Coordinates of C-alpha atoms and ligand atoms in Angstrom, one line a residue:
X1 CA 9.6 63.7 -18.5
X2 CA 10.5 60.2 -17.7
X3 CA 7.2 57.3 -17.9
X4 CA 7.3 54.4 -16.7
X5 CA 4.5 52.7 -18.8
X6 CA 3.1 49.5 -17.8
X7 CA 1.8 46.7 -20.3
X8 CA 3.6 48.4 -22.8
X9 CA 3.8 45.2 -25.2
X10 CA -0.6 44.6 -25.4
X11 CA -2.4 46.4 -27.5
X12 CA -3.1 49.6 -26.0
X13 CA 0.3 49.9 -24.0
X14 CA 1.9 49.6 -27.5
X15 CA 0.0 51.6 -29.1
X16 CA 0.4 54.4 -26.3
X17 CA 4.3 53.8 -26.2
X18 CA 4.5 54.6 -30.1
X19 CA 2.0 57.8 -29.8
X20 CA 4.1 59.6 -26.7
X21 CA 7.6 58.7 -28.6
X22 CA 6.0 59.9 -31.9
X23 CA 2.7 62.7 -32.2
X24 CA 2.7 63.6 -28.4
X25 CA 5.3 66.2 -28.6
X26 CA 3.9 68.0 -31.2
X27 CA 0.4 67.4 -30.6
X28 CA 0.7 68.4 -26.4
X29 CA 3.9 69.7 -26.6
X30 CA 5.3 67.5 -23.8
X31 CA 8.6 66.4 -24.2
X32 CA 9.0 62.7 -22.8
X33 CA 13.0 61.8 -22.7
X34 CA 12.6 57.9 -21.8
X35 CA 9.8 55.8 -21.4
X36 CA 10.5 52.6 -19.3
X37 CA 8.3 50.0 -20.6
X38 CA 7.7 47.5 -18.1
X39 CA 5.6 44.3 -19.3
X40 CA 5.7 40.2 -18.0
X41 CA 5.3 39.3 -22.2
X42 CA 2.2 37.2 -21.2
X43 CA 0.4 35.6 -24.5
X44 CA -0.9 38.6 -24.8
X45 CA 2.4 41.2 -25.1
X46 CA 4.2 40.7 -28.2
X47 CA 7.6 42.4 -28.4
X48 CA 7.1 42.6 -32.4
X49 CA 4.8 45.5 -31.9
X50 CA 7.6 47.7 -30.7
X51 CA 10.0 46.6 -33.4
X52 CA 10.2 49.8 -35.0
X53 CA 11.6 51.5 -31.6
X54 CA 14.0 48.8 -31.2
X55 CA 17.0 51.1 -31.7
X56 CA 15.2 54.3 -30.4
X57 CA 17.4 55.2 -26.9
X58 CA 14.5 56.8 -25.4
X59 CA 12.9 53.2 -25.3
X60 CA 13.9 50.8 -22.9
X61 CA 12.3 47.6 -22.5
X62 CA 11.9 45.3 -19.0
X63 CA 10.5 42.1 -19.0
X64 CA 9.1 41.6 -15.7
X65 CA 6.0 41.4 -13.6
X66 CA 4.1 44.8 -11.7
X67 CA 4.0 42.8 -8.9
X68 CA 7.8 42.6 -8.7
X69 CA 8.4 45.3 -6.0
X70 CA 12.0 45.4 -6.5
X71 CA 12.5 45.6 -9.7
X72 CA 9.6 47.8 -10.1
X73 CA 11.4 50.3 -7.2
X74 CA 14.7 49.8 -9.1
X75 CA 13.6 51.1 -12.2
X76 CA 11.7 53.5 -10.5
X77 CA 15.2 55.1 -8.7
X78 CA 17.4 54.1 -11.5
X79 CA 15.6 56.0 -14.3
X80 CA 13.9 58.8 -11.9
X81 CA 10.2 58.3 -12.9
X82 CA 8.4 61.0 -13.0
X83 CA 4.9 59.7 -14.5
X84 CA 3.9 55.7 -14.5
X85 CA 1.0 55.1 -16.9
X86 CA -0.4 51.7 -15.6
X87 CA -2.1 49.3 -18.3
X88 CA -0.7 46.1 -17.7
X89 CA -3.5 43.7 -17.1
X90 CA -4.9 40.6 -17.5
X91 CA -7.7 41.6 -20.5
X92 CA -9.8 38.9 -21.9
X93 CA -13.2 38.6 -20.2
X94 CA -13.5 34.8 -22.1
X95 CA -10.3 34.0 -20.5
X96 CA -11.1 35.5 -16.8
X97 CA -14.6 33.1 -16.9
X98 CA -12.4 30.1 -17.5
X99 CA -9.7 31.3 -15.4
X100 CA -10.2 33.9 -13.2
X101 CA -7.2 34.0 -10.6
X102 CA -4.8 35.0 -13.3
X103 CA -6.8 38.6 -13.4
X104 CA -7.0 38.9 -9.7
X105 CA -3.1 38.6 -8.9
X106 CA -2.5 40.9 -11.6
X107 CA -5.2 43.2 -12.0
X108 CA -6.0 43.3 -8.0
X109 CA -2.7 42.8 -6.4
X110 CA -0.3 43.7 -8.8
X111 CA -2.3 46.8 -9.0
X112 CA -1.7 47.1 -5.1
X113 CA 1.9 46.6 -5.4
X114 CA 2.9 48.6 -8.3
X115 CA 0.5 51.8 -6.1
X116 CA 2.3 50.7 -2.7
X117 CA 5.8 50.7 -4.6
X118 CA 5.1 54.2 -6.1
X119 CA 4.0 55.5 -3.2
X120 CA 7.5 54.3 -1.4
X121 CA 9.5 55.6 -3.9
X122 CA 7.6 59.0 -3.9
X123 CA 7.9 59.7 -0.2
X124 CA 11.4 58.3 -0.3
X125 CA 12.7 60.8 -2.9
X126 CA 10.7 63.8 -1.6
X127 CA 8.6 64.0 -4.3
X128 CA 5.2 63.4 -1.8
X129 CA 3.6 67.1 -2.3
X130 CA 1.5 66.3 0.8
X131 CA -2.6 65.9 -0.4
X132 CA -2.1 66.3 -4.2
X133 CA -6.1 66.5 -4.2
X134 CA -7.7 68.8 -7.2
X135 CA -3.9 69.4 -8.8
X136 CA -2.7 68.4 -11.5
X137 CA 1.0 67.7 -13.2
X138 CA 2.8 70.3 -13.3
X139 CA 0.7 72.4 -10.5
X140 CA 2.5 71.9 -7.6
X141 CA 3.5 68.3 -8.7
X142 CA 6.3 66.4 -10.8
X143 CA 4.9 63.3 -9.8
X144 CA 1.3 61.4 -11.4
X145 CA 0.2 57.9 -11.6
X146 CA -2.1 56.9 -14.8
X147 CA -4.4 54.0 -13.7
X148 CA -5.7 52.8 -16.8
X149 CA -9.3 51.1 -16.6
X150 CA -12.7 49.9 -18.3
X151 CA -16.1 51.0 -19.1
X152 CA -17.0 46.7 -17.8
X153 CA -16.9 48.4 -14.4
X154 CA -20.1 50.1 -14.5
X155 CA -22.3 47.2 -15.5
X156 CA -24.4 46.7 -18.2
X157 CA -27.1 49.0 -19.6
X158 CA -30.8 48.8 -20.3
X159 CA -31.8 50.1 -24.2
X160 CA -32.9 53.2 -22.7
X161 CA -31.0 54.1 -19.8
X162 CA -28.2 56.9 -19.5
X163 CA -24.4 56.5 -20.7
X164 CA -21.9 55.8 -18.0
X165 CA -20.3 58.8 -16.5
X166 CA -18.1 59.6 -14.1
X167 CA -20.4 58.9 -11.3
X168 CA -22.0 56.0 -12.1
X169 CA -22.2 53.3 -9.8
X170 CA -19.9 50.3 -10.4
X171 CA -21.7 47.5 -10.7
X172 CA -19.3 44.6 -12.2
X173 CA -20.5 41.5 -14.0
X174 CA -17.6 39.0 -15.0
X175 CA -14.7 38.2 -13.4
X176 CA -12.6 40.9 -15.2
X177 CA -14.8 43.5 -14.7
X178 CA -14.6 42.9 -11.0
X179 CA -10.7 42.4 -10.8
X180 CA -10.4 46.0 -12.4
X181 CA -13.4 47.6 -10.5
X182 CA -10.9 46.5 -7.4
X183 CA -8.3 48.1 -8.6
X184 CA -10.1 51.7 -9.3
X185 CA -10.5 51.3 -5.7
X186 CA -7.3 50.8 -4.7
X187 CA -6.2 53.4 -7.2
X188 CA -8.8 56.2 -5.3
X189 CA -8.2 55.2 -1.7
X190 CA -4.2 55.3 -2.5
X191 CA -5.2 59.1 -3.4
X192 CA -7.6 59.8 -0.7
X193 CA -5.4 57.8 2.2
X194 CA -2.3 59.0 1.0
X195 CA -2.9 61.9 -1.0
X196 CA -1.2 60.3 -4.2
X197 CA -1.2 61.6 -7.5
X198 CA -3.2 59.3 -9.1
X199 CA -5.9 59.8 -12.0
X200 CA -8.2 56.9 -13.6
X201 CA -9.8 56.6 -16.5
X202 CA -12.3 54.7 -18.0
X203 CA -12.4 53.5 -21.3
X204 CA -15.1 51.8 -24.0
X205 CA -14.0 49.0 -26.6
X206 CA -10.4 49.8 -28.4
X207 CA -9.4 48.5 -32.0
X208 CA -6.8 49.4 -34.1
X209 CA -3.3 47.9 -35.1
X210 CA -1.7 45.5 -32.6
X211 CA -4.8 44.3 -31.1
X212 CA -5.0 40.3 -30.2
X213 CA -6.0 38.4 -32.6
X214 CA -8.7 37.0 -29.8
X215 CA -10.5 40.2 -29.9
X216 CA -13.2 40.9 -32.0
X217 CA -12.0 42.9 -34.7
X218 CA -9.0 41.1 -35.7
X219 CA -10.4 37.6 -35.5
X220 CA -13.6 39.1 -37.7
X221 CA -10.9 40.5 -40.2
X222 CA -9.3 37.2 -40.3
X223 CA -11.9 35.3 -40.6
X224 CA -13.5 37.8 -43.8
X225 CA -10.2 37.4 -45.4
X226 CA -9.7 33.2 -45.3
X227 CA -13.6 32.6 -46.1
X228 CA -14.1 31.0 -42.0
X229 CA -17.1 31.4 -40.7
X230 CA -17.2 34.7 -37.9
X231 CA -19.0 33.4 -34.6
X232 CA -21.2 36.0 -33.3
X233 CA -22.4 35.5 -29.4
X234 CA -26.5 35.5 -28.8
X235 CA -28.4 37.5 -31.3
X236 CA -25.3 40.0 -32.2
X237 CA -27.3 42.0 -30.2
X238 CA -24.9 43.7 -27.9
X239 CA -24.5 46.7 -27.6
X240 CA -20.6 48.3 -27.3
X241 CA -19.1 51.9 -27.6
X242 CA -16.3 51.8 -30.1
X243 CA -12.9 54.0 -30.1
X244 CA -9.9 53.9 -32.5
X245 CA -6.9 53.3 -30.1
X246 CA -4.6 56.3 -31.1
X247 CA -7.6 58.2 -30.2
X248 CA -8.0 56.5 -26.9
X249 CA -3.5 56.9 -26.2
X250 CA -4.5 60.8 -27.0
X251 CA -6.9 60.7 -24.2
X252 CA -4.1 58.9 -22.0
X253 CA -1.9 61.3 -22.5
X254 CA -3.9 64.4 -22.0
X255 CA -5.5 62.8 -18.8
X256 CA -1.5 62.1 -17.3
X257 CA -1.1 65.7 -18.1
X258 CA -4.0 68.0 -17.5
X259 CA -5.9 66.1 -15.7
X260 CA -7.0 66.4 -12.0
X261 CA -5.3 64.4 -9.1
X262 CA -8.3 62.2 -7.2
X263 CA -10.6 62.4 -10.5
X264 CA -11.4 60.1 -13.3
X265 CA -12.6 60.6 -16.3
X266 CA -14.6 58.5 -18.9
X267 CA -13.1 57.8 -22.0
X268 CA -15.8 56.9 -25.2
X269 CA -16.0 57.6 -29.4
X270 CA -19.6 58.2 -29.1
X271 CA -20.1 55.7 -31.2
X272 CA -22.8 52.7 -30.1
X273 CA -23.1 49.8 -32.1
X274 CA -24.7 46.5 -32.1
X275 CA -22.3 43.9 -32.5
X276 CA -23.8 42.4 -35.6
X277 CA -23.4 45.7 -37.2
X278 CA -20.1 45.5 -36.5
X279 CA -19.4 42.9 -37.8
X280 CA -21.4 43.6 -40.8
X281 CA -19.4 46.9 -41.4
X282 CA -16.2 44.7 -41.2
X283 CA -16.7 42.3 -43.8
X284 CA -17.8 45.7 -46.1
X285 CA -14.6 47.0 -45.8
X286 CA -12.8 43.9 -46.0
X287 CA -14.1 43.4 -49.6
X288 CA -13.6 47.3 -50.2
X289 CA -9.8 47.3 -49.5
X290 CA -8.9 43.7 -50.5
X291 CA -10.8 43.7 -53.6
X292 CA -11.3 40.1 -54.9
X293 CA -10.3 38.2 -51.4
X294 CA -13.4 38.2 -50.3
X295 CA -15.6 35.5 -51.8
X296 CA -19.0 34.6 -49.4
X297 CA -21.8 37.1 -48.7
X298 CA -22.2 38.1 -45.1
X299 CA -25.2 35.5 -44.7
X300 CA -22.5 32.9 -45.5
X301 CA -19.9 34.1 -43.4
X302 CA -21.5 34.9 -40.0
X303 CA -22.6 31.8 -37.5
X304 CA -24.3 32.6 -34.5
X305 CA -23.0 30.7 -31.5
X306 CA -24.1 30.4 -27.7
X307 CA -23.6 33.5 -26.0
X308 CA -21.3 34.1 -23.5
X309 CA -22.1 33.7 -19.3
X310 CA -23.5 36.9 -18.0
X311 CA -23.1 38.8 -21.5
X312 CA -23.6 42.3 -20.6
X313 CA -26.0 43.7 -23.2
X314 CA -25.2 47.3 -23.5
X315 CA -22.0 50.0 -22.9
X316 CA -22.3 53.4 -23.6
X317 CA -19.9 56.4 -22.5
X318 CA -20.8 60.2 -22.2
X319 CA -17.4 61.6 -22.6
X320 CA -18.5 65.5 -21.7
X321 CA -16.5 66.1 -19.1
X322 CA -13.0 64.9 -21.2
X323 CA -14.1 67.0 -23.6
X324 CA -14.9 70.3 -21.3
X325 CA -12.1 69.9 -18.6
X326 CA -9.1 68.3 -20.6
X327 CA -10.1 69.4 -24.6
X328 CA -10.4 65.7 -26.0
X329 CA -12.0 64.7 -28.5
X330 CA -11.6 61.7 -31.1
X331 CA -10.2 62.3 -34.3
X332 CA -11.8 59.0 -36.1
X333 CA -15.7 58.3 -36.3
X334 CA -16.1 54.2 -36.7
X335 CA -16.1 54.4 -40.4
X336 CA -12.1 55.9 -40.6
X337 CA -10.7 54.0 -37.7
X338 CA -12.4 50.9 -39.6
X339 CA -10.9 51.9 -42.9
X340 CA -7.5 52.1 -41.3
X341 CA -7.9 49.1 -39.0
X342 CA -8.4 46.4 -41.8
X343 CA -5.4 48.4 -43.9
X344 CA -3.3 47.9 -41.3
X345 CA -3.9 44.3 -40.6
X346 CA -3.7 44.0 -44.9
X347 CA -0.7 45.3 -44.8
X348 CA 0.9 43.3 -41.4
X349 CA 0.1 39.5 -42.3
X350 CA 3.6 39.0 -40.8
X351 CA 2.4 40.4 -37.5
X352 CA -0.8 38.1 -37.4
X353 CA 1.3 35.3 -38.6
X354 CA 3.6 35.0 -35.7
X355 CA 0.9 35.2 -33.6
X356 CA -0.8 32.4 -35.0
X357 CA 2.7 30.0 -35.2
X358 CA 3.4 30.8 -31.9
X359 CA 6.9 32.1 -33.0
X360 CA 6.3 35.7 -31.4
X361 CA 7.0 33.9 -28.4
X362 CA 8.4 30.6 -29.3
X363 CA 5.4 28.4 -29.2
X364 CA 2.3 27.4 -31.1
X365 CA -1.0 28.6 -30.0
X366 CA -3.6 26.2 -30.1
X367 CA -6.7 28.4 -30.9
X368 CA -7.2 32.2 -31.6
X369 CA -10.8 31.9 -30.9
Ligands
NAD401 P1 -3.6 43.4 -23.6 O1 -4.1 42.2 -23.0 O2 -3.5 43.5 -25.1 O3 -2.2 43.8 -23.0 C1 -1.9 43.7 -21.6 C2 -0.4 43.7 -21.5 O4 -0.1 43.5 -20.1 C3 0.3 42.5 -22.2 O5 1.4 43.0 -22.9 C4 0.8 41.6 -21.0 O6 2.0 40.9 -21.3 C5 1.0 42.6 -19.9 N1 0.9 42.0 -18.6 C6 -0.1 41.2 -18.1 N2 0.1 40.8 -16.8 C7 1.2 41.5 -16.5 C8 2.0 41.6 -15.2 N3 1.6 41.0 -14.1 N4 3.1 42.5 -15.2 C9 3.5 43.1 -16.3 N5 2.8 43.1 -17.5 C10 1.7 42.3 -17.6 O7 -4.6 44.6 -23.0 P2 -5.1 45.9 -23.7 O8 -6.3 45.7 -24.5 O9 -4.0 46.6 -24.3 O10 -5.6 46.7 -22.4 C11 -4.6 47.5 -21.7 C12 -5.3 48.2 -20.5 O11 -6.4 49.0 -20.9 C13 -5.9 47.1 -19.5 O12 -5.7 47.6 -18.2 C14 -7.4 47.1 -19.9 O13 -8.2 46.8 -18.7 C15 -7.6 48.6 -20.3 N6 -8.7 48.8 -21.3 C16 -8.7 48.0 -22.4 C17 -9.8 48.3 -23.4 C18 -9.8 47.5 -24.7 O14 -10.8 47.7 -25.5 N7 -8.8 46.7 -25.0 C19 -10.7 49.2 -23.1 C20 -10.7 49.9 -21.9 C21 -9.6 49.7 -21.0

């Protein structure tokens, strides 16, 4: 199989790219020949993440935008796609409150024109299958299109109120949230209009190794490590689902696969925490696995600050129907993908350090934070 993956240098994208030229084989038994890695290296892709398949033929790398239909159809053609896993986005809700077009061209309209160029190439090679409705890869199709996507869609939740599931109603509060929300549409109508083979999922909170050091974890492990004090929006009292990324790429993969043309599926660890806990459990195991670096208590460390416009208070997924339908499951509770998490960014200071001297893509960045 041939993959066009999109966003393949961000955190996720990377991480997916590694896990379907590395465990997928043997873990789904697919066997994926080339995967076309398509990404615009925004701030937020970093070539250095892929370092290791640098030499790795099956791994070619285009710097470019989704939004580019011609180079998007000439990859497509030139390396006979069979599968595009779409992820390239703009991610940050702090950035899309400050600047918001950014995520509508990509997330809204590049989102149209990577679907609309798909589609093109599709009918134009004969690989349409007419309505691919309620099949999957491989039943009756050759052809799917991933669109990767958010739990921010659905809102925020009350304390007592149900976990997001497939059918909950979207209900989108920041900027981001809304630009992706758009493009689940687009995504379904390009099925139901068209009869494409498209499947969306949607995912809780990520971490794991290549993540920004904007984003929670990674700025929290940072900060433990240097004695800085960790800003905490509000009260800490946000509620998010947490899933270790490798765990969430499995779930890709098994979605692009086995699951159903027209459907989505919600993507979540199970695992609800309050922020503050968190960040609590981070400066723990910081002082666990660097054993003397650590120096403040957690009273010293952690600053409240003023929370963030239209905060949503509380995510939670119900991933039942992942489970039943396509097997999934996560292999790490919070505890392990912690563990492995702050080892990993121990043992990649290099990574974090051209991130913070701007050399990863020849510039200095101002601040992480
Ligand atoms: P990220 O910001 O780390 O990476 C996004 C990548 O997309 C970057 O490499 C960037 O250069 C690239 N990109 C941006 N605009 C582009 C464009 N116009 N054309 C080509 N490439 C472009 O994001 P992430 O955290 O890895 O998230 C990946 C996807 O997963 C996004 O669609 C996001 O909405 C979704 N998601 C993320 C999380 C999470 O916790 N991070 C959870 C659920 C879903």
């Amino acid at each position: 199989m041939r993959v066009l993956v999109t966003g393949g240098a961000g955190f996720i994208g990377s991480n997916l790219v590694h896990y379907l030229l590395g465990g997928a084989s043997a873990e789904l038994g697919v066997g994926i020949d080339r995967v076309v890695n398509l990404d615009k290296l925004t701030y937020a892709g970093n070539r250095s993440s892929l370092a290791e398949l640098e030499n790795d033929p099956r791994h070619v790398f285009v710097q470019g935008d989704i939004g580019d239909a011609e180079l998007v159809g000439s990859l497509l053609r030139d390396h006979e796609i069979d599968a595009v896993m779409h992820l390239a986005a703009e991610s940050h809700v702090d950035r899309s409150i400050d600047n918001p077009e950014e995520f509508i061209m990509t997330n809204f309209v590049g989102t149209y024109r990577l679907l609309e160029t798909f589609r093109r190439y599709l009918v134009e090679t004969g690989r349409m299958i007419g309505h691919s409705h309620g099949k999957s890869l491989g039943d009756g199709s050759k052809s799917a299109f991933l669109h990767v996507s958010t739990d921010e869609v659905y809102g925020s939740l009350g304390p007592n109120d149900a976990a997001f599931c497939e059918t909950t109603p979207y209900a989108p509060n920041s900027p981001y949230s809304a630009s992706k929300a758009g493009s689940d549409h687009l995504a379904r109508a390009y099925h139901h209009t068209y009869g494409m083979p498209v499947v969306t999922t949607n995912c809780s909170n990520n971490y794991g190794p290549y993540q920004f050091p904007e984003k929670l974890l990674p700025l929290m492990i940072r900060k433990t490590l240097r004695g800085e004090s960790l800003p905490v929006y509000g009260d800490g009292s946000n509620v998010r689902d947490w899933l270790y990324v490798e765990d969430h790429c499995r779930g890709l993969a098994m979605a692009l696969l086995r699951g159903k043309f027209g459907e989505t599926y919600v993507i979540g660890g199970k695992c609800e925490m309050k922020n503050l806990d968190v960040v609590h459990g981070i400066i723990e195991t910081v002082r666990e696995l660097a054993p003397g670096r650590v120096t403040k208590t957690a009273d010293e460390l952690i600053t409240f600050v003023k929370d963030r416009p239209g905060h949503d208070q509380r995510y939670a997924i119900d991933p039942t129907r992942i489970g039943k339908e396509l097997g999934w499951a996560p292999l790490e509770n919070f505890t392990s993908g912690l563990r492995k998490t702050v080892q990993w960014y121990l043992d990649n200071d290099e990574w974090i350090r051209t991130i913070e001297d701007g050399s990863y893509r020849g510039e200095r960045l101002g601040t992480l934070s």
